[in-house]
XYZ file of C-alpha atoms in Angstrom:
433
model
C -31.150 -31.294 46.691
C -28.424 -31.154 43.624
C -25.988 -28.701 43.234
C -24.366 -28.679 40.316
C -21.726 -26.186 38.678
C -19.121 -25.589 35.538
C -16.398 -23.792 34.815
C -15.137 -21.719 31.957
C -11.640 -20.842 31.025
C -11.201 -17.902 28.671
C -7.595 -17.057 27.480
C -5.652 -14.335 29.336
C -8.677 -14.013 31.493
C -9.978 -14.724 35.213
C -11.702 -17.800 35.366
C -15.427 -17.336 35.700
C -17.590 -20.036 37.995
C -21.117 -20.536 37.385
C -22.959 -22.018 39.686
C -26.662 -23.917 39.194
C -28.182 -24.415 42.736
C -31.629 -26.101 43.489
C -33.402 -26.317 46.259
C -36.809 -27.700 47.191
C -38.709 -26.543 50.203
C -40.104 -29.579 52.241
C -43.566 -30.480 53.875
C -44.163 -33.473 56.262
C -47.205 -35.771 55.393
C -49.971 -34.068 57.002
C -48.799 -30.329 54.809
C -47.888 -28.393 58.389
C -44.436 -27.523 58.921
C -43.071 -28.543 62.367
C -39.751 -28.017 64.368
C -38.182 -30.949 62.873
C -38.606 -29.822 59.653
C -37.386 -26.429 60.560
C -34.441 -27.621 61.867
C -33.459 -29.902 59.431
C -34.013 -27.431 56.686
C -31.752 -24.848 58.172
C -29.255 -27.518 58.329
C -29.439 -28.159 54.816
C -29.299 -24.501 54.270
C -25.745 -24.744 55.774
C -25.509 -27.750 53.373
C -26.001 -25.760 50.659
C -24.049 -22.825 51.417
C -21.412 -24.696 52.387
C -21.716 -27.000 48.967
C -21.862 -23.856 46.565
C -18.674 -22.799 48.547
C -16.690 -25.988 47.943
C -18.340 -25.688 44.113
C -16.438 -22.145 43.560
C -13.107 -23.112 44.965
C -13.033 -26.502 42.744
C -14.114 -24.827 39.476
C -11.397 -22.463 40.082
C -8.426 -24.336 40.723
C -10.366 -26.783 37.594
C -9.844 -23.146 35.575
C -6.496 -22.415 36.660
C -5.291 -26.397 36.239
C -6.262 -25.933 32.298
C -5.522 -22.742 30.580
C -5.283 -24.018 27.402
C -9.332 -24.612 27.568
C -10.785 -22.197 24.973
C -14.201 -20.903 25.370
C -14.500 -21.734 21.689
C -14.419 -25.630 22.635
C -17.645 -25.353 25.016
C -21.101 -25.306 24.015
C -22.768 -23.195 25.768
C -26.106 -20.900 25.227
C -25.245 -17.781 25.271
C -27.632 -16.745 27.771
C -25.854 -18.312 30.362
C -22.567 -15.768 29.770
C -21.945 -12.693 30.698
C -21.801 -9.323 28.192
C -18.028 -9.422 28.245
C -17.973 -13.156 27.041
C -20.684 -12.012 24.494
C -18.717 -9.410 23.198
C -14.768 -11.410 22.795
C -17.299 -14.136 20.940
C -18.101 -11.708 18.496
C -14.844 -10.069 18.951
C -13.005 -13.587 17.418
C -15.988 -14.302 14.849
C -16.770 -10.862 13.830
C -17.893 -10.512 10.259
C -15.827 -6.791 9.664
C -12.464 -8.054 8.714
C -9.839 -5.886 9.517
C -5.913 -6.638 9.545
C -5.978 -6.640 13.295
C -9.254 -9.215 13.721
C -7.810 -11.467 11.044
C -4.215 -11.481 12.941
C -5.823 -12.171 16.128
C -7.862 -15.334 13.759
C -4.968 -16.504 12.017
C -2.998 -16.568 15.364
C -5.702 -18.111 17.477
C -6.194 -21.043 14.382
C -2.411 -21.550 14.084
C -2.315 -21.943 17.908
C -5.105 -24.283 17.683
C -3.858 -26.429 14.687
C -0.774 -28.308 16.836
C -3.442 -29.906 18.901
C -6.448 -29.631 16.465
C -5.453 -30.394 13.127
C -4.564 -27.732 9.687
C -5.049 -24.514 9.831
C -8.975 -23.190 8.678
C -8.027 -21.508 5.479
C -11.892 -20.169 4.946
C -10.586 -16.961 6.065
C -8.936 -14.627 3.473
C -6.721 -11.827 3.955
C -4.133 -10.490 1.723
C -2.790 -7.433 2.420
C -1.095 -6.854 -0.960
C -4.107 -6.471 -2.259
C -5.624 -3.240 -2.964
C -7.186 -1.177 -0.182
C -10.891 -2.596 0.359
C -10.143 -5.810 -1.561
C -7.885 -7.372 1.379
C -10.890 -10.130 1.790
C -10.677 -11.733 -1.623
C -8.338 -14.041 -3.120
C -5.247 -12.145 -5.177
C -5.975 -14.471 -8.818
C -10.236 -12.551 -8.629
C -8.478 -9.275 -8.474
C -9.138 -7.079 -11.398
C -7.016 -3.652 -10.218
C -6.608 -2.121 -13.797
C -9.443 -1.516 -16.648
C -9.827 0.316 -19.564
C -12.294 2.374 -22.633
C -12.172 -1.090 -24.611
C -15.943 -1.236 -26.109
C -17.431 -5.322 -25.545
C -20.455 -6.503 -27.112
C -23.541 -7.841 -24.767
C -23.689 -11.417 -26.628
C -20.939 -14.619 -27.034
C -17.928 -14.713 -25.546
C -16.065 -12.320 -23.761
C -12.550 -13.590 -24.873
C -14.090 -12.970 -28.529
C -15.582 -9.376 -27.948
C -12.193 -7.357 -28.863
C -10.834 -7.333 -32.440
C -8.303 -4.800 -31.530
C -7.340 -3.214 -28.322
C -5.831 0.377 -28.988
C -2.693 1.149 -27.305
C -3.378 5.112 -26.892
C -5.792 7.429 -26.003
C -6.576 10.509 -27.334
C -8.956 13.352 -25.044
C -10.595 16.088 -26.128
C -12.555 18.336 -23.747
C -15.395 19.948 -26.490
C -18.331 21.561 -27.306
C -20.672 21.589 -30.258
C -19.030 24.762 -32.061
C -15.916 23.287 -32.461
C -17.301 19.899 -34.247
C -16.420 20.497 -37.372
C -12.512 21.190 -35.701
C -12.623 17.995 -34.047
C -13.420 15.856 -36.652
C -9.997 17.047 -38.841
C -8.303 16.330 -35.475
C -10.033 13.144 -34.871
C -9.044 11.861 -38.106
C -5.172 12.106 -37.730
C -5.358 9.367 -35.047
C -5.206 6.123 -36.186
C -7.733 2.726 -35.108
C -4.871 2.345 -32.801
C -6.081 5.085 -30.430
C -8.993 5.405 -28.273
C -11.657 8.071 -28.757
C -12.773 10.155 -25.758
C -15.056 13.986 -26.025
C -15.746 15.518 -22.673
C -19.001 17.463 -23.298
C -19.057 20.933 -21.401
C -21.837 21.755 -23.125
C -23.830 18.495 -22.493
C -24.683 18.308 -26.395
C -23.675 14.722 -27.462
C -26.055 13.202 -29.772
C -25.385 15.596 -32.569
C -21.837 14.297 -33.059
C -23.531 11.047 -34.460
C -23.182 12.439 -37.687
C -19.425 11.026 -37.905
C -19.066 7.811 -38.042
C -16.114 7.327 -35.727
C -18.294 9.020 -33.114
C -20.179 6.020 -32.682
C -17.682 4.201 -31.373
C -16.046 7.081 -28.946
C -16.685 7.453 -25.451
C -18.778 10.361 -24.700
C -18.885 12.092 -21.375
C -21.232 14.763 -20.762
C -21.078 17.126 -17.521
C -22.140 20.677 -18.342
C -19.809 23.653 -17.388
C -16.330 21.577 -16.216
C -12.692 21.560 -17.468
C -10.654 19.090 -19.020
C -8.901 19.224 -15.582
C -11.673 18.527 -13.957
C -12.797 15.528 -16.137
C -9.622 13.808 -16.635
C -9.216 14.357 -12.393
C -12.705 12.265 -12.322
C -12.660 9.860 -15.331
C -8.691 9.462 -16.405
C -7.911 7.651 -12.938
C -4.177 6.289 -13.525
C -6.051 2.417 -13.005
C -8.604 2.896 -15.892
C -6.356 4.046 -18.533
C -3.759 1.493 -17.460
C -3.838 -0.540 -20.831
C -2.794 3.006 -23.104
C 1.215 3.575 -23.625
C 0.400 6.833 -24.029
C -2.381 9.839 -22.872
C -2.890 12.889 -25.203
C -5.112 15.078 -22.969
C -5.998 18.497 -25.779
C -7.982 21.493 -26.015
C -10.315 21.285 -28.958
C -8.956 24.328 -30.409
C -6.021 22.779 -32.173
C -5.138 22.622 -36.094
C -3.512 19.605 -37.236
C -2.866 20.106 -40.478
C 0.722 18.995 -40.421
C 0.586 16.664 -37.161
C 0.322 12.980 -37.322
C 0.201 11.133 -34.398
C 1.608 7.732 -35.488
C 4.996 9.809 -36.295
C 4.580 11.701 -33.158
C 4.350 8.761 -30.935
C 7.454 7.171 -33.080
C 9.821 10.239 -31.992
C 8.398 10.340 -28.592
C 9.917 7.167 -28.217
C 12.883 7.509 -30.298
C 14.046 10.649 -27.874
C 12.525 8.928 -24.478
C 9.917 11.470 -23.577
C 7.904 11.142 -20.429
C 5.959 14.677 -20.910
C 6.026 15.764 -23.738
C 3.787 18.568 -26.495
C 3.501 19.203 -30.060
C 5.537 22.363 -31.225
C 3.243 25.407 -31.628
C 3.132 27.346 -34.469
C 5.375 30.674 -34.309
C 2.985 33.249 -35.363
C -0.090 31.626 -33.436
C -1.200 31.339 -29.699
C 2.610 31.597 -28.507
C 3.109 32.566 -25.115
C 6.725 30.785 -24.072
C 9.064 30.112 -26.202
C 9.889 26.804 -25.028
C 6.931 25.585 -26.957
C 7.616 27.281 -29.872
C 8.394 24.630 -32.916
C 11.955 25.087 -34.469
C 12.043 24.007 -38.220
C 15.606 22.498 -38.119
C 14.988 20.036 -35.516
C 12.928 16.813 -34.395
C 12.783 17.579 -30.689
C 13.891 20.055 -28.719
C 14.253 19.932 -24.930
C 16.065 23.218 -23.869
C 15.710 26.651 -24.714
C 16.280 29.972 -23.921
C 13.584 32.587 -22.647
C 13.681 36.107 -21.173
C 16.103 37.693 -18.925
C 15.469 36.950 -15.693
C 12.750 34.171 -16.548
C 15.035 30.754 -15.479
C 16.875 30.966 -12.582
C 18.604 27.876 -13.708
C 18.889 26.598 -17.839
C 17.520 22.995 -16.525
C 14.244 24.388 -14.840
C 10.747 26.256 -16.077
C 10.101 27.514 -18.693
C 13.956 27.072 -20.215
C 13.637 23.019 -19.458
C 11.346 20.229 -18.119
C 8.500 22.131 -19.173
C 5.462 21.697 -21.879
C 2.049 23.787 -21.429
C -1.212 22.433 -20.677
C -3.043 22.815 -23.643
C -1.935 19.865 -25.457
C 0.300 17.461 -23.814
C 1.214 13.759 -23.965
C 1.848 11.561 -21.175
C 3.223 8.766 -20.773
C 1.732 5.693 -19.097
C 3.473 5.659 -15.489
C 4.164 9.552 -15.657
C 0.359 9.532 -15.850
C 0.489 8.103 -12.931
C 2.194 10.466 -10.933
C 0.632 14.128 -12.713
C -3.027 12.565 -12.174
C -2.316 12.645 -7.668
C -1.005 16.155 -8.437
C -3.647 17.502 -9.852
C -6.202 18.990 -7.563
C -9.550 18.352 -7.066
C -10.786 21.541 -6.553
C -8.223 23.819 -9.125
C -10.006 23.182 -11.839
C -8.412 25.017 -14.685
C -5.072 23.164 -13.864
C -2.865 26.842 -14.067
C 0.834 26.098 -12.602
C 0.155 22.267 -13.535
C 2.940 22.740 -16.418
C 5.756 24.432 -13.869
C 5.327 21.533 -11.759
C 5.385 18.522 -14.550
C 8.991 18.094 -14.046
C 8.120 16.388 -10.506
C 7.088 13.534 -11.869
C 9.873 12.446 -14.303
C 13.907 12.224 -13.336
C 15.762 14.016 -14.842
C 13.019 16.304 -16.666
C 15.152 18.278 -18.742
C 16.139 15.227 -20.315
C 12.557 13.628 -20.286
C 10.528 16.239 -20.776
C 10.210 17.779 -24.531
C 8.652 19.672 -27.731
C 8.277 17.412 -31.002
C 9.242 19.941 -33.553
C 8.423 18.283 -36.583
C 4.648 17.188 -35.578
C 3.296 20.785 -35.225
C 0.276 22.140 -34.003
C -1.708 25.404 -34.363
C -3.205 26.828 -31.613
C -6.737 28.603 -32.480
C -7.037 30.796 -29.270
C -10.868 29.973 -29.381
C -11.736 31.815 -25.960
C -14.351 28.466 -25.697
C -14.006 28.563 -21.829
C -15.080 32.247 -21.152
C -18.331 31.359 -22.791
C -18.896 29.239 -19.848
C -19.122 31.413 -17.660
C -21.221 33.763 -15.734
C -20.956 37.515 -15.449
C -20.660 38.582 -11.699
C -20.055 42.368 -10.092
C -20.496 44.100 -13.567
C -17.702 41.822 -14.841
C -18.017 40.072 -18.221
C -18.230 36.150 -18.396
C -14.734 35.443 -19.824
C -13.206 38.071 -17.355
C -14.197 36.027 -14.545
C -13.218 32.561 -15.665
C -9.648 34.138 -16.588
C -9.381 36.135 -12.452
C -10.185 32.226 -11.340
C -7.455 30.787 -13.444
C -5.304 33.341 -11.811
C -6.043 32.661 -8.368
C -5.614 29.032 -8.793
C -2.227 29.093 -10.616
C -1.444 31.289 -6.712
C -2.961 28.952 -4.558
C -1.313 25.859 -6.966
C 2.084 27.223 -6.252
C 1.522 27.841 -2.074
C 0.217 24.585 -1.792
C 3.448 23.047 -3.495
C 5.638 25.544 -1.541
C 4.116 24.373 1.881
C 3.498 20.533 1.099
C 7.311 20.562 0.722
C 8.341 22.321 3.913
C 5.858 20.401 5.785
C 7.345 16.674 4.252
C 10.950 17.994 4.690
C 10.237 19.380 8.594
C 8.923 16.224 9.299
C 11.925 14.222 7.961
C 13.851 16.713 10.521
C 11.740 15.755 13.250
C 12.039 11.882 12.161
C 16.036 12.681 11.891
C 16.048 14.458 15.087
C 14.293 11.188 17.167
C 16.272 9.282 15.630
C 19.471 10.859 16.625
C 17.707 11.221 20.582
C 17.148 7.490 20.078
C 20.485 6.718 19.384
C 22.205 8.753 21.674
C 19.926 7.337 24.397
């Protein structure tokens, strides 16, 4: 009989000893058990027990004598290991990359490097990469995109003969086809054109040459803010210096997009809109065109409408029918748009939160102005319910969304400042202690 044993030391765990005892039965030459053989067998059994005991003790001493011995240094069949040992191996070598597991991995490799050579660099974890892309080398990260059209042949670097610097979107129905054609012609080749089709009719636009290179996105009965939230993510439109998000019912006879951009840059406007022709579709004094100015940023409203001359609607304010955003301002505004509040009512009063100081960086461009034709296109997309006409249901929803948006903003502010008070209180308590 030859007893065998080995010991495995796992980091920061109790040593585990595995013993293999091989026992053989002996028979005499005649194949009959004798008393002497039985006695001898009893003594052998005692020896086996004693040997096993000393083997266990010896293994324990070996284990605590070599704490640096890692299980990764011993090649063992997995069926020799208990379940907790297997889970430990899987934790160290897991294919699911997480910050904690990688820290554990890199820490282990660093500890091993002092004795076994350089750190293994076959694993990648870059916390500064975009969320979900931590396992990619930074040089392969393409975090931003655009609407530039590319060929299916040739070399990629030869695809683009021009790279438009500005983006304009229109949310359209086929009934406004002629008006949109007039609008698009006011924008140079320095603009990417995107049409959001709320009526599902796209092919009819092919009669216009510019339509063949425009981006067409068609989803029935949706608003421009629904489209903007889903298709104009800041990383998608990051190539564009300014983003125009316009309605379909704007008269542009007195508008030139390139001249508009020059004035926006000249006056430092991050959020703007063209002035509105005074006698058509006018709601707020702020958006009324002034014939003697290039740009205005402050106005006087009806008595009691402005609690502060630097706050909406007297300043820091444009309407949502024809807003123009700088790249940085749009990144903030996009995050403020609510997924379920599709009409955007209330958004105009909150735009000031995305630039500072708002009364200087939000304004109306007077010398490039448009006419709001007030075509009730959204009303025709509604449904008659409870005896109300389709347009009435749409208008009711708009008003409800305005109230909901204001409530969410107010509650979010309260929660934020309350959290600061709690945090400040905790810090004060900790300092006192």
